[in-house]
Each structure stands twice: as structure tokens, then as C-alpha cells.
Amino acid sequence: KVAADSFKKSRAIFAGFNDLQKKKYRLPKIKAKLRPYQKAGFKWLKYLNENKLGGCLADDMGLGKTLQTIAIFATIYPSEKQPSLVVMPRSLLFNWRAEIKKFAPQITTHTHYGQQRDFAKAKKANLIFTTYATMRNDIEILQKEEFKYIVLDESQNIKNIQAQTTKAA
């Protein structure tokens, strides 16, 4: 009985992907107008979240993956108290801060990077930005924390399963 119920639930979740175009989700208040394909990506991410699934948003470069992710964050922040962690190459730290400020300034951020890292201070922000190297170096601290979401931007940085960064992720 338990296995049959579990199978039914799983089947319903995966069948739900077929109906995503018909689903109605209210878009969050952000300072941007999502294009149709970005709305589809937002719906997909929202559906994954509702069903407690992880996923990989792998659109081509320049199609607004960051904006779609910001839209998801804007559905829960600033009211959500649990922070999310966004891991990225160092070269993107400024871009993420600028994009949040531009599209969803109501979301607070903290950059956890450099010599003066203070994780207690970082946890007070909605979003904690860090780099793959910092994540690897601070894994002892980070693994003890529970985050609402963990986003790995440019996730090809963890493709080598033997690398310490991949193991930390």
C-alpha cells in the first residue's frame, strides 16, 4: 500500500510537468517584464519548488537565467527568514549584486568572500553570495547551515567529481 501510494504521488508529480503551460502562477513584483520563455522557466522552477525537487536551469547564455532565479527569490523574500546561498565564479559577484539591486531591491544580500568573512553577519541577509573557492574553503561552516535554496551559477565548475570543490558542493 505504501509503495503504491508513493508511486501514485510520484507519477502525479511527473505527469504535472505536461500541464505546466496551463498552470497559473502569479509573477512576483520585480522591476522587469519576463519574456514568454522566461515565464515558462519561472513556472518550471516554481513547480519544482512546490514538489520539493531540485533542478538545473540550463538555457543558453544571455537568455535571463539570473532574472528567472531572481523572480523565484522574489516570491519568498523578504518575508522568508531562512537565507539562500548563491555560489558562483568570483567574476559574477558584482553582477548578481547589481541584478538584485536593479530588479528586486527588496531582497537583502551579503557577499561572503574575501579576508573579512563573517558568516554570522551573512546569515542576516536573504541571499548570501559566495564563490566556489570560498564555498570549498568554508565548507565546515556552510554544511552546518540550512538554506532555503542553494543555487549553483555556472555549475560546470563542479563537473569533476574528484575535485574538492565538487565534493564541497
Tab-separated table of N, CA, C and O in Angstrom, residues 1-2 6-7 12 16 27 31 33 39 42 66 70 77 79 92-93 97 110 114 121 131 135 146 164:
chain	number	residue	atom	x	y	z
A	1	LYS	N	0.825	-1.203	0.000
A	1	LYS	CA	0.000	0.000	0.000
A	1	LYS	C	0.865	1.262	0.000
A	1	LYS	O	0.617	2.179	-0.757
A	2	VAL	N	1.870	1.321	0.876
A	2	VAL	CA	2.743	2.497	0.957
A	2	VAL	C	3.480	2.709	-0.361
A	2	VAL	O	3.553	3.821	-0.870
A	6	SER	N	3.098	5.862	-2.862
A	6	SER	CA	4.297	6.610	-3.236
A	6	SER	C	4.430	6.685	-4.756
A	6	SER	O	4.760	7.737	-5.312
A	7	PHE	N	4.171	5.572	-5.424
A	7	PHE	CA	4.238	5.547	-6.881
A	7	PHE	C	3.197	6.486	-7.488
A	7	PHE	O	3.494	7.240	-8.413
A	12	ALA	N	2.003	11.398	-10.362
A	12	ALA	CA	1.252	12.654	-10.482
A	12	ALA	C	2.191	13.850	-10.614
A	12	ALA	O	1.948	14.758	-11.414
A	16	GLY	N	2.515	16.098	-13.960
A	16	GLY	CA	2.263	17.531	-13.839
A	16	GLY	C	3.141	18.386	-14.726
A	16	GLY	O	2.764	19.500	-15.102
A	27	LEU	N	3.117	36.090	-10.992
A	27	LEU	CA	4.505	36.532	-11.071
A	27	LEU	C	4.790	37.476	-9.908
A	27	LEU	O	3.923	38.249	-9.505
A	31	LYS	N	11.184	44.424	-10.967
A	31	LYS	CA	11.260	45.548	-11.899
A	31	LYS	C	11.724	45.070	-13.271
A	31	LYS	O	12.762	45.492	-13.768
A	33	LYS	N	9.935	42.862	-16.988
A	33	LYS	CA	8.854	42.126	-17.639
A	33	LYS	C	9.481	40.862	-18.224
A	33	LYS	O	10.356	40.931	-19.080
A	39	LYS	N	8.962	33.274	-18.497
A	39	LYS	CA	7.792	32.900	-17.708
A	39	LYS	C	7.686	31.372	-17.632
A	39	LYS	O	7.356	30.820	-16.586
A	42	PHE	N	10.241	30.254	-15.179
A	42	PHE	CA	9.769	30.582	-13.835
A	42	PHE	C	8.747	29.549	-13.368
A	42	PHE	O	8.829	29.041	-12.247
A	66	THR	N	19.527	34.330	-14.686
A	66	THR	CA	19.651	35.058	-13.422
A	66	THR	C	18.331	35.751	-13.093
A	66	THR	O	17.850	35.676	-11.959
A	70	ILE	N	16.001	35.248	-9.875
A	70	ILE	CA	15.609	36.381	-9.036
A	70	ILE	C	14.089	36.396	-8.866
A	70	ILE	O	13.577	36.670	-7.772
A	77	TYR	N	11.076	36.226	-0.688
A	77	TYR	CA	11.779	37.259	0.089
A	77	TYR	C	11.140	38.611	-0.170
A	77	TYR	O	10.665	38.855	-1.269
A	79	SER	N	9.914	38.201	3.066
A	79	SER	CA	9.200	37.621	4.217
A	79	SER	C	9.838	36.337	4.746
A	79	SER	O	9.783	36.067	5.945
A	92	LEU	N	31.347	36.866	-11.184
A	92	LEU	CA	29.915	37.158	-11.219
A	92	LEU	C	29.381	37.805	-9.939
A	92	LEU	O	28.201	38.164	-9.882
A	93	LEU	N	30.216	37.948	-8.907
A	93	LEU	CA	29.744	38.523	-7.648
A	93	LEU	C	29.111	39.900	-7.856
A	93	LEU	O	28.017	40.171	-7.361
A	97	ARG	N	24.920	41.090	-7.465
A	97	ARG	CA	24.522	42.221	-6.599
A	97	ARG	C	23.787	43.280	-7.410
A	97	ARG	O	22.745	43.789	-6.996
A	110	HIS	N	24.232	39.665	0.983
A	110	HIS	CA	25.529	39.765	1.647
A	110	HIS	C	26.523	38.964	0.818
A	110	HIS	O	26.233	37.834	0.418
A	114	GLY	N	36.364	36.997	0.557
A	114	GLY	CA	37.490	37.835	0.963
A	114	GLY	C	37.996	37.486	2.356
A	114	GLY	O	37.550	36.522	2.986
A	121	LYS	N	27.091	37.537	10.238
A	121	LYS	CA	26.535	38.716	9.565
A	121	LYS	C	25.855	38.306	8.258
A	121	LYS	O	24.778	38.802	7.926
A	131	THR	N	31.693	32.439	-3.608
A	131	THR	CA	32.353	31.845	-4.766
A	131	THR	C	32.549	30.349	-4.526
A	131	THR	O	32.462	29.866	-3.393
A	135	MET	N	33.290	28.636	-0.959
A	135	MET	CA	32.447	27.525	-0.502
A	135	MET	C	33.332	26.338	-0.106
A	135	MET	O	33.134	25.736	0.951
A	146	GLU	N	21.281	25.450	7.264
A	146	GLU	CA	20.178	25.038	6.406
A	146	GLU	C	19.752	26.260	5.611
A	146	GLU	O	19.491	27.320	6.176
A	164	GLN	N	37.808	18.860	-5.014
A	164	GLN	CA	37.355	19.254	-3.685
A	164	GLN	C	36.151	20.206	-3.759
A	164	GLN	O	35.255	20.118	-2.937
